[in-house]
XYZ file of C-alpha atoms in Angstrom:
770
model
C -32.686 -11.449 6.155
C -33.088 -7.671 6.212
C -33.904 -5.775 3.057
C -35.365 -6.910 -0.229
C -33.951 -9.497 -2.631
C -33.037 -8.778 -6.247
C -32.422 -11.526 -8.781
C -30.310 -10.697 -11.797
C -29.072 -13.062 -14.496
C -25.960 -11.875 -16.287
C -25.648 -14.824 -18.631
C -27.592 -17.654 -20.239
C -29.372 -19.270 -17.328
C -32.376 -21.242 -16.331
C -35.725 -19.627 -15.638
C -36.289 -22.343 -13.036
C -33.644 -20.619 -10.874
C -35.325 -17.220 -11.257
C -38.705 -18.784 -10.410
C -37.327 -20.543 -7.326
C -35.634 -17.387 -5.983
C -38.808 -15.327 -6.458
C -41.148 -17.871 -4.874
C -38.835 -18.817 -2.009
C -38.211 -15.100 -1.362
C -41.957 -14.451 -1.161
C -42.346 -17.580 1.010
C -39.914 -16.084 3.591
C -41.885 -12.812 3.347
C -39.248 -10.755 1.545
C -39.873 -8.262 -1.242
C -38.385 -9.639 -4.455
C -37.277 -7.619 -7.476
C -36.350 -8.493 -11.037
C -33.336 -6.661 -12.435
C -33.912 -6.674 -16.185
C -30.903 -6.835 -18.553
C -28.366 -7.838 -15.891
C -25.877 -5.267 -14.576
C -26.922 -2.827 -17.296
C -30.426 -2.753 -15.814
C -28.992 -2.253 -12.326
C -26.989 0.763 -13.519
C -29.841 2.231 -15.600
C -32.456 1.705 -12.852
C -35.982 2.967 -13.532
C -38.256 0.338 -15.052
C -35.371 -2.141 -15.160
C -35.775 -2.882 -11.426
C -39.310 -4.082 -10.766
C -40.966 -5.719 -7.750
C -42.492 -9.047 -8.731
C -45.315 -11.234 -7.501
C -45.927 -14.986 -7.355
C -47.652 -14.929 -10.736
C -44.763 -13.051 -12.403
C -42.825 -16.319 -12.713
C -45.696 -18.560 -13.795
C -45.219 -20.593 -16.996
C -41.491 -19.862 -17.312
C -40.131 -23.284 -16.248
C -40.232 -24.690 -19.766
C -38.810 -21.563 -21.454
C -35.123 -21.554 -22.409
C -32.746 -18.616 -21.862
C -33.920 -16.018 -19.365
C -37.221 -14.120 -19.384
C -35.717 -11.085 -17.654
C -32.965 -10.576 -20.181
C -29.219 -10.339 -19.871
C -26.698 -7.878 -21.311
C -22.985 -7.110 -21.168
C -22.327 -3.898 -19.244
C -19.161 -1.810 -19.579
C -20.380 0.903 -17.197
C -20.626 -1.529 -14.243
C -16.889 -2.101 -14.600
C -16.340 1.564 -13.617
C -16.776 2.949 -10.095
C -19.239 5.530 -11.434
C -21.402 2.752 -12.824
C -21.326 0.814 -9.558
C -22.120 4.024 -7.647
C -25.248 4.508 -9.761
C -26.198 0.844 -9.296
C -25.840 1.189 -5.488
C -28.083 4.279 -5.534
C -30.745 2.410 -7.540
C -30.716 -0.514 -5.090
C -30.829 1.657 -1.945
C -33.808 3.558 -3.361
C -35.735 0.286 -3.292
C -34.292 -1.055 -0.036
C -32.458 -3.914 -1.806
C -29.530 -5.321 0.190
C -29.569 -8.922 -1.041
C -28.415 -9.850 -4.527
C -28.792 -13.239 -6.164
C -26.538 -13.231 -9.241
C -26.729 -15.966 -11.874
C -23.746 -15.921 -14.218
C -20.189 -17.001 -14.923
C -16.933 -16.211 -13.117
C -16.698 -12.678 -14.598
C -20.195 -11.719 -13.438
C -19.681 -13.218 -9.998
C -16.289 -11.501 -9.570
C -18.011 -8.190 -10.425
C -20.683 -8.915 -7.817
C -18.033 -9.604 -5.166
C -16.222 -6.332 -5.945
C -19.565 -4.502 -5.688
C -20.103 -6.049 -2.234
C -16.618 -5.077 -1.041
C -17.110 -1.480 -2.198
C -20.695 -1.212 -0.897
C -20.073 0.759 2.326
C -17.717 3.135 0.489
C -20.274 3.649 -2.290
C -22.973 4.479 0.276
C -20.654 6.961 2.046
C -19.963 8.651 -1.296
C -23.697 8.841 -2.092
C -24.298 10.418 1.341
C -21.517 12.978 0.768
C -23.130 13.913 -2.534
C -26.461 14.324 -0.747
C -28.140 11.591 -2.816
C -29.020 9.521 0.279
C -29.179 10.421 3.988
C -27.112 9.062 6.912
C -30.047 6.965 8.094
C -30.038 5.088 4.771
C -26.272 4.518 5.121
C -26.880 2.832 8.507
C -30.032 0.984 7.473
C -28.528 -0.497 4.296
C -24.961 -0.832 5.595
C -24.290 -4.323 4.210
C -24.849 -5.990 0.857
C -25.211 -9.786 0.767
C -24.274 -11.663 -2.397
C -25.086 -15.249 -3.331
C -24.115 -16.626 -6.730
C -25.456 -19.423 -8.892
C -23.425 -20.515 -11.883
C -25.234 -20.357 -15.207
C -22.970 -21.637 -17.990
C -23.478 -24.298 -20.628
C -19.721 -25.007 -20.686
C -19.595 -26.395 -17.104
C -16.362 -24.430 -16.739
C -16.688 -23.212 -13.131
C -14.661 -24.921 -10.417
C -16.396 -25.942 -7.216
C -19.546 -27.389 -8.754
C -20.090 -30.718 -10.496
C -22.649 -29.185 -12.814
C -23.505 -25.636 -13.829
C -27.073 -24.643 -14.668
C -27.657 -25.064 -18.397
C -25.038 -27.740 -19.120
C -27.405 -30.721 -19.154
C -29.823 -28.927 -21.521
C -26.942 -28.106 -23.883
C -25.936 -31.779 -23.852
C -29.519 -32.713 -24.759
C -29.337 -30.425 -27.829
C -25.977 -31.891 -28.892
C -27.074 -35.519 -28.454
C -30.331 -34.887 -30.366
C -28.246 -33.628 -33.297
C -25.695 -36.457 -33.036
C -28.455 -39.109 -32.976
C -30.082 -37.543 -36.041
C -26.754 -37.322 -37.881
C -25.829 -40.921 -37.085
C -28.793 -42.280 -39.040
C -27.887 -40.348 -42.198
C -24.164 -41.066 -41.764
C -24.847 -44.815 -41.554
C -27.022 -44.721 -44.655
C -24.335 -43.017 -46.735
C -21.115 -44.303 -45.105
C -20.054 -40.825 -44.069
C -17.694 -39.208 -41.603
C -19.137 -36.312 -39.624
C -17.087 -33.661 -37.863
C -19.198 -31.914 -35.220
C -18.095 -28.646 -33.687
C -19.578 -27.917 -30.261
C -19.210 -24.944 -27.933
C -16.420 -24.708 -25.387
C -13.869 -21.989 -26.117
C -11.928 -22.677 -22.914
C -13.540 -25.854 -21.577
C -13.976 -29.193 -23.333
C -16.706 -30.591 -21.073
C -19.502 -30.543 -23.680
C -17.286 -32.124 -26.342
C -15.926 -34.780 -23.963
C -19.266 -35.837 -22.471
C -21.073 -35.848 -25.819
C -18.215 -37.972 -27.278
C -18.659 -40.405 -24.392
C -22.456 -40.377 -24.847
C -22.375 -41.214 -28.551
C -19.226 -43.344 -28.694
C -17.408 -40.885 -30.964
C -14.266 -42.099 -32.755
C -12.191 -39.079 -31.758
C -12.582 -35.940 -29.634
C -10.565 -32.720 -29.503
C -10.689 -30.616 -26.320
C -8.543 -27.709 -25.084
C -7.514 -29.440 -21.803
C -6.117 -32.542 -23.535
C -4.337 -31.709 -26.794
C -3.476 -34.734 -28.954
C 0.130 -35.916 -29.024
C 2.532 -35.136 -31.849
C 1.574 -37.136 -34.939
C -2.111 -37.280 -33.999
C -3.050 -36.942 -37.660
C -1.614 -40.390 -38.442
C -3.127 -41.989 -35.324
C -6.597 -40.604 -36.052
C -6.572 -41.701 -39.690
C -5.379 -45.205 -38.755
C -8.182 -45.518 -36.223
C -10.847 -44.270 -38.675
C -9.730 -46.686 -41.391
C -9.584 -49.602 -38.890
C -13.156 -48.861 -37.833
C -14.281 -48.825 -41.463
C -12.478 -52.119 -42.027
C -14.558 -53.586 -39.167
C -17.678 -52.748 -41.197
C -18.445 -49.610 -39.171
C -20.409 -47.461 -41.618
C -19.920 -44.107 -39.954
C -17.319 -42.094 -38.099
C -18.076 -39.284 -35.649
C -15.396 -36.784 -34.661
C -16.263 -34.107 -32.069
C -14.298 -30.867 -31.887
C -14.617 -28.269 -29.104
C -14.430 -24.767 -30.586
C -11.365 -24.054 -28.419
C -9.492 -27.262 -29.353
C -5.718 -26.901 -29.682
C -2.697 -29.078 -30.478
C 0.302 -29.557 -28.172
C 1.876 -26.375 -29.604
C -1.195 -24.333 -28.627
C -2.282 -23.955 -32.258
C -6.040 -24.191 -32.989
C -7.504 -27.429 -34.364
C -10.561 -26.418 -36.360
C -13.388 -28.594 -37.641
C -12.472 -27.609 -41.232
C -8.853 -28.656 -40.671
C -10.005 -32.074 -39.387
C -12.385 -32.516 -42.341
C -9.669 -31.620 -44.905
C -7.282 -34.070 -43.257
C -9.795 -36.971 -43.448
C -10.667 -36.189 -47.076
C -7.037 -35.830 -48.223
C -5.633 -38.836 -46.334
C -8.535 -41.308 -46.514
C -10.844 -40.011 -49.223
C -13.895 -40.506 -46.956
C -17.092 -38.600 -47.710
C -16.863 -36.063 -44.849
C -19.228 -33.321 -43.630
C -18.858 -30.599 -41.014
C -21.724 -29.567 -38.733
C -21.249 -26.543 -36.478
C -23.907 -26.587 -33.796
C -23.377 -22.984 -32.648
C -26.116 -21.307 -30.625
C -28.493 -24.246 -31.067
C -26.790 -25.556 -27.916
C -27.931 -22.547 -25.869
C -31.588 -22.741 -26.850
C -34.582 -24.988 -26.535
C -36.525 -26.356 -23.615
C -34.525 -26.959 -20.427
C -34.059 -30.592 -19.387
C -35.663 -32.068 -16.263
C -32.237 -32.289 -14.589
C -31.585 -28.575 -15.161
C -35.002 -27.563 -13.868
C -34.585 -29.563 -10.668
C -30.968 -28.408 -10.217
C -31.908 -24.753 -10.784
C -34.924 -25.004 -8.445
C -32.777 -26.535 -5.696
C -30.020 -23.954 -6.202
C -32.521 -21.060 -6.212
C -34.074 -22.140 -2.912
C -30.630 -22.745 -1.388
C -29.533 -19.258 -2.539
C -32.432 -17.620 -0.665
C -31.609 -19.686 2.459
C -27.967 -18.563 2.168
C -29.093 -14.909 1.969
C -31.373 -15.511 4.953
C -28.434 -16.732 7.045
C -25.843 -14.251 5.718
C -24.055 -11.919 8.132
C -21.597 -9.063 7.431
C -18.804 -11.529 8.324
C -19.969 -14.169 5.818
C -18.004 -14.119 2.541
C -19.950 -13.938 -0.714
C -20.789 -17.520 -1.564
C -21.765 -19.557 -4.566
C -24.326 -22.356 -4.368
C -22.895 -25.529 -5.895
C -23.693 -29.166 -6.564
C -21.395 -31.794 -5.084
C -22.538 -35.305 -5.905
C -26.181 -35.168 -4.966
C -25.856 -32.371 -2.422
C -26.245 -28.621 -2.459
C -23.172 -26.978 -0.908
C -22.050 -23.388 -0.372
C -18.517 -22.384 -1.265
C -16.718 -19.029 -0.947
C -17.236 -17.325 -4.292
C -13.707 -15.996 -4.741
C -12.094 -19.378 -3.938
C -14.096 -20.866 -6.830
C -13.227 -17.976 -9.159
C -9.499 -18.248 -8.340
C -9.485 -21.982 -9.002
C -11.337 -21.475 -12.295
C -8.663 -18.969 -13.317
C -5.938 -21.446 -12.281
C -7.250 -23.920 -14.877
C -6.875 -21.347 -17.657
C -3.425 -20.370 -16.407
C -2.300 -24.028 -16.437
C -3.571 -24.411 -20.017
C -1.868 -21.195 -21.157
C 1.417 -22.472 -19.720
C 1.035 -25.909 -21.320
C 0.474 -27.762 -18.015
C -2.362 -29.823 -19.473
C -2.208 -32.793 -17.061
C -2.596 -30.318 -14.200
C -5.417 -28.504 -16.022
C -7.385 -31.771 -16.285
C -6.883 -32.429 -12.556
C -7.948 -28.887 -11.652
C -11.154 -29.354 -13.636
C -12.030 -31.948 -10.997
C -12.400 -35.683 -10.620
C -15.650 -35.793 -12.568
C -13.952 -34.286 -15.647
C -10.877 -36.484 -15.195
C -13.027 -39.625 -14.895
C -14.933 -38.710 -18.057
C -11.645 -38.358 -19.929
C -10.171 -41.603 -18.570
C -13.385 -43.519 -19.327
C -13.481 -42.145 -22.876
C -9.857 -43.171 -23.483
C -10.599 -46.631 -22.062
C -13.655 -47.256 -24.253
C -12.938 -45.506 -27.530
C -9.895 -47.368 -28.821
C -9.176 -51.098 -28.696
C -5.575 -52.024 -28.118
C -4.105 -54.693 -30.436
C -4.679 -58.214 -29.056
C -0.932 -58.629 -28.528
C -0.930 -55.682 -26.081
C -3.920 -56.898 -24.032
C -3.285 -58.886 -20.826
C -4.628 -62.455 -20.741
C -6.338 -63.363 -17.474
C -8.202 -66.510 -18.642
C -11.226 -65.298 -16.668
C -14.730 -65.408 -18.168
C -17.185 -62.698 -17.125
C -20.917 -62.763 -17.938
C -23.131 -59.665 -18.284
C -26.932 -59.781 -18.107
C -29.904 -57.409 -17.827
C -32.624 -58.176 -15.258
C -35.991 -56.503 -14.662
C -37.878 -54.040 -16.866
C -36.074 -52.224 -19.707
C -34.413 -48.913 -18.792
C -32.815 -46.404 -21.158
C -29.041 -46.506 -20.652
C -28.813 -50.271 -20.062
C -27.119 -50.723 -23.437
C -24.531 -48.035 -22.662
C -23.786 -49.904 -19.422
C -23.400 -53.238 -21.258
C -21.079 -51.623 -23.832
C -18.856 -50.172 -21.112
C -18.758 -53.497 -19.221
C -17.811 -55.468 -22.334
C -15.095 -53.063 -23.477
C -13.524 -52.545 -20.063
C -13.635 -56.320 -19.480
C -11.803 -56.945 -22.771
C -9.250 -54.222 -21.914
C -8.665 -55.952 -18.549
C -7.943 -59.196 -20.421
C -11.160 -61.132 -19.704
C -13.352 -63.091 -22.088
C -16.782 -61.440 -22.051
C -20.077 -63.324 -22.338
C -23.549 -61.863 -22.930
C -26.580 -63.556 -21.372
C -29.793 -63.115 -23.357
C -33.141 -62.606 -21.526
C -31.916 -62.363 -17.942
C -31.873 -65.287 -15.490
C -34.450 -67.179 -17.562
C -32.169 -67.051 -20.614
C -29.219 -67.979 -18.409
C -30.984 -71.196 -17.305
C -31.722 -72.045 -20.924
C -28.131 -71.602 -22.013
C -28.675 -68.426 -24.029
C -25.081 -67.330 -23.518
C -22.623 -66.186 -26.165
C -19.196 -64.617 -26.260
C -19.365 -60.902 -27.107
C -16.572 -58.870 -28.710
C -15.460 -55.228 -28.763
C -17.095 -54.533 -32.128
C -20.385 -56.250 -31.189
C -21.282 -53.380 -28.822
C -20.403 -50.524 -31.208
C -23.163 -47.911 -31.455
C -25.009 -49.213 -28.383
C -24.829 -46.027 -26.257
C -27.691 -44.278 -28.027
C -30.006 -47.296 -28.189
C -33.017 -47.377 -25.854
C -34.413 -50.474 -24.139
C -32.294 -53.606 -23.728
C -30.568 -55.154 -26.753
C -29.640 -58.229 -24.685
C -33.272 -58.664 -23.678
C -34.406 -58.516 -20.084
C -36.945 -60.354 -17.905
C -38.246 -59.949 -14.371
C -37.811 -63.692 -13.616
C -35.832 -64.385 -10.423
C -33.168 -67.137 -10.348
C -34.529 -69.137 -7.343
C -36.434 -71.707 -9.426
C -33.569 -72.080 -11.942
C -30.622 -72.335 -9.525
C -29.454 -75.778 -10.628
C -29.688 -74.952 -14.344
C -27.897 -71.602 -13.885
C -25.155 -73.367 -11.872
C -24.803 -75.907 -14.731
C -24.455 -73.113 -17.283
C -21.860 -71.323 -15.152
C -19.873 -74.578 -14.902
C -20.273 -75.393 -18.616
C -19.161 -71.907 -19.728
C -16.623 -71.569 -16.900
C -18.114 -68.226 -15.764
C -15.830 -66.670 -13.129
C -17.780 -63.456 -12.378
C -21.226 -61.952 -12.918
C -22.285 -58.404 -13.687
C -26.011 -57.777 -13.380
C -27.526 -54.552 -14.757
C -31.103 -54.043 -13.585
C -33.663 -52.947 -11.021
C -35.165 -54.407 -7.860
C -35.334 -57.907 -9.403
C -31.578 -57.770 -10.027
C -31.046 -56.922 -6.334
C -33.318 -59.796 -5.230
C -31.585 -62.073 -7.751
C -28.142 -61.402 -6.265
C -29.519 -62.051 -2.764
C -30.869 -65.417 -3.970
C -27.611 -66.372 -5.730
C -25.482 -65.479 -2.712
C -27.851 -67.464 -0.429
C -27.391 -70.485 -2.744
C -23.597 -70.468 -2.351
C -23.787 -73.095 0.431
C -25.297 -75.556 -2.034
C -23.593 -74.509 -5.296
C -19.880 -73.678 -5.481
C -20.510 -72.180 -8.939
C -22.006 -69.093 -7.261
C -18.859 -68.516 -5.178
C -17.636 -65.921 -7.668
C -17.532 -62.079 -7.575
C -20.950 -60.614 -8.441
C -21.772 -56.944 -8.867
C -25.003 -55.111 -9.595
C -25.397 -51.799 -11.425
C -28.827 -50.210 -10.692
C -30.937 -49.632 -13.823
C -34.660 -48.951 -13.471
C -36.970 -46.048 -14.323
C -38.547 -46.361 -10.848
C -35.291 -45.411 -9.054
C -36.299 -47.738 -6.214
C -33.084 -49.727 -5.667
C -31.689 -49.519 -2.101
C -28.087 -48.350 -1.887
C -28.215 -45.808 -4.716
C -29.611 -42.289 -5.008
C -29.856 -42.716 -8.789
C -30.591 -45.586 -11.177
C -29.824 -45.735 -14.899
C -33.026 -44.946 -16.829
C -34.742 -42.714 -14.253
C -33.462 -39.483 -15.839
C -34.784 -40.459 -19.298
C -38.182 -41.351 -17.793
C -38.216 -38.047 -15.917
C -37.565 -36.139 -19.143
C -40.412 -38.034 -20.848
C -42.779 -37.090 -18.013
C -41.610 -33.461 -18.043
C -41.994 -33.143 -21.840
C -45.500 -34.617 -21.658
C -46.471 -32.293 -18.790
C -45.188 -29.287 -20.778
C -47.470 -30.197 -23.668
C -50.400 -30.823 -21.370
C -49.871 -27.482 -19.584
C -49.830 -25.764 -22.965
C -53.123 -27.449 -23.830
C -54.598 -26.428 -20.454
C -53.415 -22.824 -20.913
C -55.146 -22.697 -24.273
C -58.505 -23.916 -23.001
C -58.289 -22.208 -19.544
C -59.781 -23.495 -16.278
C -58.625 -27.055 -16.802
C -56.892 -29.476 -14.424
C -54.974 -32.533 -15.638
C -54.463 -35.648 -13.506
C -51.382 -37.570 -14.702
C -50.423 -41.096 -13.605
C -46.725 -41.967 -13.589
C -44.876 -45.285 -13.221
C -42.686 -46.297 -10.301
C -44.526 -49.062 -8.469
C -44.639 -47.941 -4.823
C -41.734 -45.515 -5.331
C -42.855 -41.909 -5.766
C -39.570 -40.621 -7.244
C -40.929 -40.047 -10.769
C -44.152 -38.418 -9.551
C -42.414 -36.148 -7.033
C -39.456 -35.094 -9.191
C -41.661 -34.857 -12.295
C -43.938 -32.498 -10.345
C -40.924 -30.372 -9.343
C -39.590 -30.263 -12.925
C -42.978 -29.553 -14.513
C -44.252 -27.083 -11.913
C -47.209 -29.238 -10.833
C -49.714 -28.239 -8.145
C -49.634 -31.567 -6.293
C -48.056 -35.020 -6.408
C -49.565 -38.033 -4.655
C -47.016 -40.639 -3.580
C -47.040 -43.809 -1.461
C -44.232 -42.577 0.837
C -46.341 -39.668 2.096
C -49.766 -40.981 3.060
C -52.731 -38.747 2.234
C -56.448 -38.807 2.956
C -59.692 -37.292 1.680
C -59.021 -34.078 3.625
C -55.801 -33.476 1.713
C -57.543 -34.203 -1.593
C -60.211 -31.670 -0.636
C -57.555 -29.095 0.341
C -55.874 -29.569 -3.053
C -59.192 -28.995 -4.857
C -59.735 -25.798 -2.833
C -56.180 -24.685 -3.623
C -56.849 -25.136 -7.354
C -60.211 -23.361 -7.045
C -58.367 -20.325 -5.610
C -55.744 -20.577 -8.360
C -58.446 -20.358 -11.048
C -59.309 -16.852 -9.729
C -55.818 -15.660 -10.724
C -54.329 -15.282 -14.191
C -52.907 -18.857 -13.979
C -56.009 -20.778 -14.980
C -54.697 -24.318 -15.267
C -53.703 -27.120 -12.960
C -51.425 -30.142 -13.045
C -51.582 -33.033 -10.572
C -49.286 -36.088 -10.680
C -50.141 -39.435 -9.106
C -47.736 -42.325 -8.587
C -49.384 -45.541 -9.851
C -49.402 -47.384 -6.493
C -49.688 -44.430 -4.116
C -53.007 -45.641 -2.692
C -55.137 -48.672 -3.558
C -58.422 -46.823 -2.958
C -57.615 -43.326 -4.197
C -57.036 -44.483 -7.762
C -56.405 -42.197 -10.734
C -60.062 -42.644 -11.729
C -61.243 -41.801 -8.201
C -59.118 -38.632 -8.020
C -60.243 -37.620 -11.522
C -63.925 -38.074 -10.586
C -63.483 -36.264 -7.252
C -61.772 -33.277 -8.871
C -64.397 -33.238 -11.661
C -67.285 -33.203 -9.158
C -65.778 -30.745 -6.682
C -64.508 -28.432 -9.421
C -67.850 -28.183 -11.233
C -68.464 -24.665 -12.449
C -64.879 -23.628 -11.637
C -62.692 -25.966 -13.699
C -63.031 -29.135 -15.713
C -60.780 -32.193 -15.548
C -58.853 -34.522 -17.821
C -56.705 -37.553 -16.996
C -53.692 -39.098 -18.670
C -51.932 -42.408 -17.881
C -48.380 -42.195 -19.259
C -47.733 -45.957 -19.054
C -44.840 -47.645 -20.840
C -43.775 -44.601 -22.834
C -41.726 -43.760 -19.709
C -39.548 -46.844 -20.313
C -38.888 -46.104 -23.980
C -37.018 -43.610 -26.117
C -33.359 -42.794 -26.626
C -31.417 -42.490 -23.354
C -30.721 -38.989 -22.047
C -27.086 -37.758 -21.882
C -27.150 -38.290 -18.100
C -28.239 -41.936 -18.417
C -25.716 -42.681 -21.168
C -22.844 -41.268 -19.153
C -23.953 -42.486 -15.743
C -24.446 -45.968 -17.231
C -21.061 -45.869 -18.950
C -19.055 -44.628 -15.965
C -20.716 -46.707 -13.246
C -20.470 -49.868 -15.373
C -16.784 -49.268 -16.166
C -16.079 -48.847 -12.437
C -18.028 -52.027 -11.633
C -15.988 -54.031 -14.152
C -12.729 -52.747 -12.654
C -14.018 -53.926 -9.246
C -14.673 -57.385 -10.749
C -11.069 -57.540 -12.028
C -9.760 -56.647 -8.569
C -11.970 -59.270 -6.887
C -10.971 -61.950 -9.413
C -7.296 -61.414 -8.551
C -8.048 -61.482 -4.816
C -10.170 -64.657 -4.910
C -8.162 -66.747 -7.418
C -6.783 -69.881 -5.751
C -3.678 -70.915 -7.620
C -3.532 -74.394 -6.124
C -7.079 -75.251 -7.178
C -6.826 -73.160 -10.353
C -10.189 -71.570 -9.757
C -12.052 -68.634 -8.242
C -13.557 -69.064 -4.785
C -15.393 -66.052 -3.321
C -17.886 -66.687 -0.550
C -17.750 -63.559 1.622
C -20.482 -60.886 1.716
C -18.170 -58.270 0.189
C -17.862 -60.331 -3.006
C -21.556 -59.680 -3.866
C -21.955 -55.918 -4.117
C -24.166 -53.173 -5.478
C -22.416 -50.104 -6.887
C -24.498 -47.035 -6.093
C -24.376 -43.261 -5.866
C -24.562 -42.223 -2.183
C -24.659 -38.475 -1.583
C -21.256 -37.451 -2.953
C -19.603 -40.728 -3.927
C -19.929 -43.964 -5.852
C -19.835 -46.741 -3.248
C -19.643 -50.563 -3.396
C -22.007 -52.048 -0.788
C -22.524 -55.753 -0.010
C -26.137 -56.611 -0.934
C -26.476 -58.551 2.353
C -25.902 -55.308 4.279
C -28.566 -53.487 2.247
C -31.294 -55.840 3.507
C -31.784 -53.739 6.654
C -32.364 -50.661 4.456
C -35.039 -52.352 2.324
C -38.824 -52.455 2.498
C -39.213 -55.778 0.649
C -43.034 -55.703 0.685
C -43.203 -52.444 -1.255
C -39.875 -52.875 -3.084
C -38.439 -49.530 -1.995
C -35.611 -48.295 0.275
C -36.778 -47.440 3.812
C -35.194 -43.994 3.514
C -35.154 -41.950 0.314
C -33.094 -38.776 -0.110
C -35.510 -37.080 -2.516
C -38.268 -36.898 0.120
C -36.331 -33.911 1.517
C -37.206 -32.087 -1.714
C -40.912 -32.768 -1.178
C -41.573 -29.497 0.715
C -39.692 -27.632 -2.013
C -42.220 -28.806 -4.606
C -45.062 -27.683 -2.321
C -43.543 -24.266 -1.578
C -43.053 -23.567 -5.290
C -46.711 -24.533 -5.845
C -47.794 -21.995 -3.126
C -48.708 -24.377 -0.317
C -48.078 -23.453 3.297
C -45.533 -25.985 4.558
C -42.377 -26.109 6.648
C -39.012 -26.486 4.942
C -36.308 -28.411 6.795
C -33.115 -26.353 6.614
C -31.051 -28.734 8.775
C -29.579 -30.364 5.671
C -29.023 -27.091 3.807
C -25.537 -26.360 2.570
C -22.991 -25.161 5.113
C -20.132 -22.961 3.935
C -17.250 -25.234 2.977
C -13.915 -24.648 1.288
C -13.223 -25.283 -2.354
C -10.110 -27.290 -1.547
C -12.439 -30.126 -0.493
C -13.874 -30.207 -3.988
C -10.714 -30.031 -6.000
C -10.387 -32.558 -7.377
C -14.172 -32.776 -7.137
C -15.139 -35.486 -4.682
C -18.196 -36.726 -6.514
C -17.591 -38.996 -9.436
C -20.995 -38.209 -10.820
C -23.650 -36.213 -9.040
C -24.464 -35.291 -12.346
C -22.533 -36.603 -15.293
């Protein structure tokens, strides 16, 4: 990479991205500049373009918005404005631009790049720069990152800022639901999304809203009657509240606006319900960024610098995107054109096409919402005569209840009788099984823990009793939602098939554990909520340390032998070190970390944060590390320790966990229906499934949701330590160290290669994010 790097946000964005670009830029020995106030600052020059140091981006991870400001700029739209901007950049030797914004900002950046050589020629003709400068700074490289809370940019599963906005919305919805239930009220919530209904759709899915209005999917003619019928039916079922979510750009099938006030008036006039409107407005843009956004923005920022490093004059301007769980690079203008195609389709009333152009993730959200929000009359439901049981196994994880709700409702829609098993395999053996209906799981999405109850007990010692209960209740399929114990449980049940025919039925597992240690899945339900708990706690602790100065905190996280929470929590919270089982360490590394912190205390950043996974080392305990740091840091810094414990398992589920749980569980239940049809033996009048592919785990692998036979996952499992043998997030380990100023090597072999947007439309990943 020749020339310096400038980072300029032109829109609401994450400071984590700015921090990552600055620190990765310095790591590759480039000069890095802030451009204050976006394009306006680039045109005005002067003090708006400032070289920055490592410390310039300290303590900004937890701050919302952007610390270097952003402004709309009319002058950059003119050639004269761009000419002045080019002059200001050349004066500082800047030929690499990292732009964080929406499609308008990124289109402007691409135009600037295309005009660059002409602008330099014109500056030379005017005598403002010499011919040597024209040759030296002949090419401008552009890499974009998308910062938009609307998630309205094609080519990426998730834009920076969207998850944080969803957190704000869900916090408000959860608070409103308690008051609405107390007073039997209907609430109409208006959320942002002038041209894109993503926030409205996902928040409706996350809170189980009664109705949602989005611009991509206008309601059919006569929607007023349908909505009022549904609201009154829900009230008749003793549901004490109704939630209706309206995107600010919602329209009807004639392209006329549907406003929150119009919806409220309709409910009051037709039904006489006590109805309130809440417009969330700019609350959605503010507040502390979520853990997901911090990690996403950090990964994107580092990838952007790598893309600039590898850029050549022949490389098109690219945008760094998220596909499933992978960072990819896509040609910027392909993404912009596809984004504009969505709007064009909506303007022309081609709404089905608009939904498809938004990508498979958006389409799946919409289909899942439609599937779960409205129960068809019993007469319209198919009757399969199959009984399906759902149970939770292992420790509680936030999002389990959302997964159970989705399983029950999709099962009923598919025509099955659904049964809930209380207290896992132990409850199963004791006959704690009951039929569960559509209404029984209403309001479950926002509930933390496990309403069904969950235990770590494995089925091996109860096999005969469980087989009896399956025979007694005629259970034809099993859906297990849980962690490593659930995985072991399915292995035990499938091994017992030779002895018990009752276990020759389709069985599927949905991973749910805060530890994120289940083989076969990059993510588990509950891990995101735990990560947010850790990040919030670390933010508060860092604030405390900043106030007292010269203080280092040692924090112990959960996870068993899996270091996911410690490593990703360290990345999200900006920690100085994270000790994990997967990367063995010794006393020399502990000493090096102490020396690193001692040097840090000489700077203006006089605080330290160290995370330790609970089982990372049997001898280097949290107490040992605390005492070592205290002794070695004497006179330089003092130490405190904090064991987070079971608070990581509690709390309301995050938007990610609610939606991941809902979507993955719905898909698992559809798989069960398919397997039931395949394995039903008409002659015998029963289900008989005894092949490996009838006992599966549904997991997120890189870009896709994949069903994998649990028998095949055995080779990928370290059973002694209850972790997968290979873990994707270990590739992010050096990233955490680089951003904490350690000298380390960063493996670029897996970095994003330039792909084409056609591969991602419809988006391949069903949920890399939500």
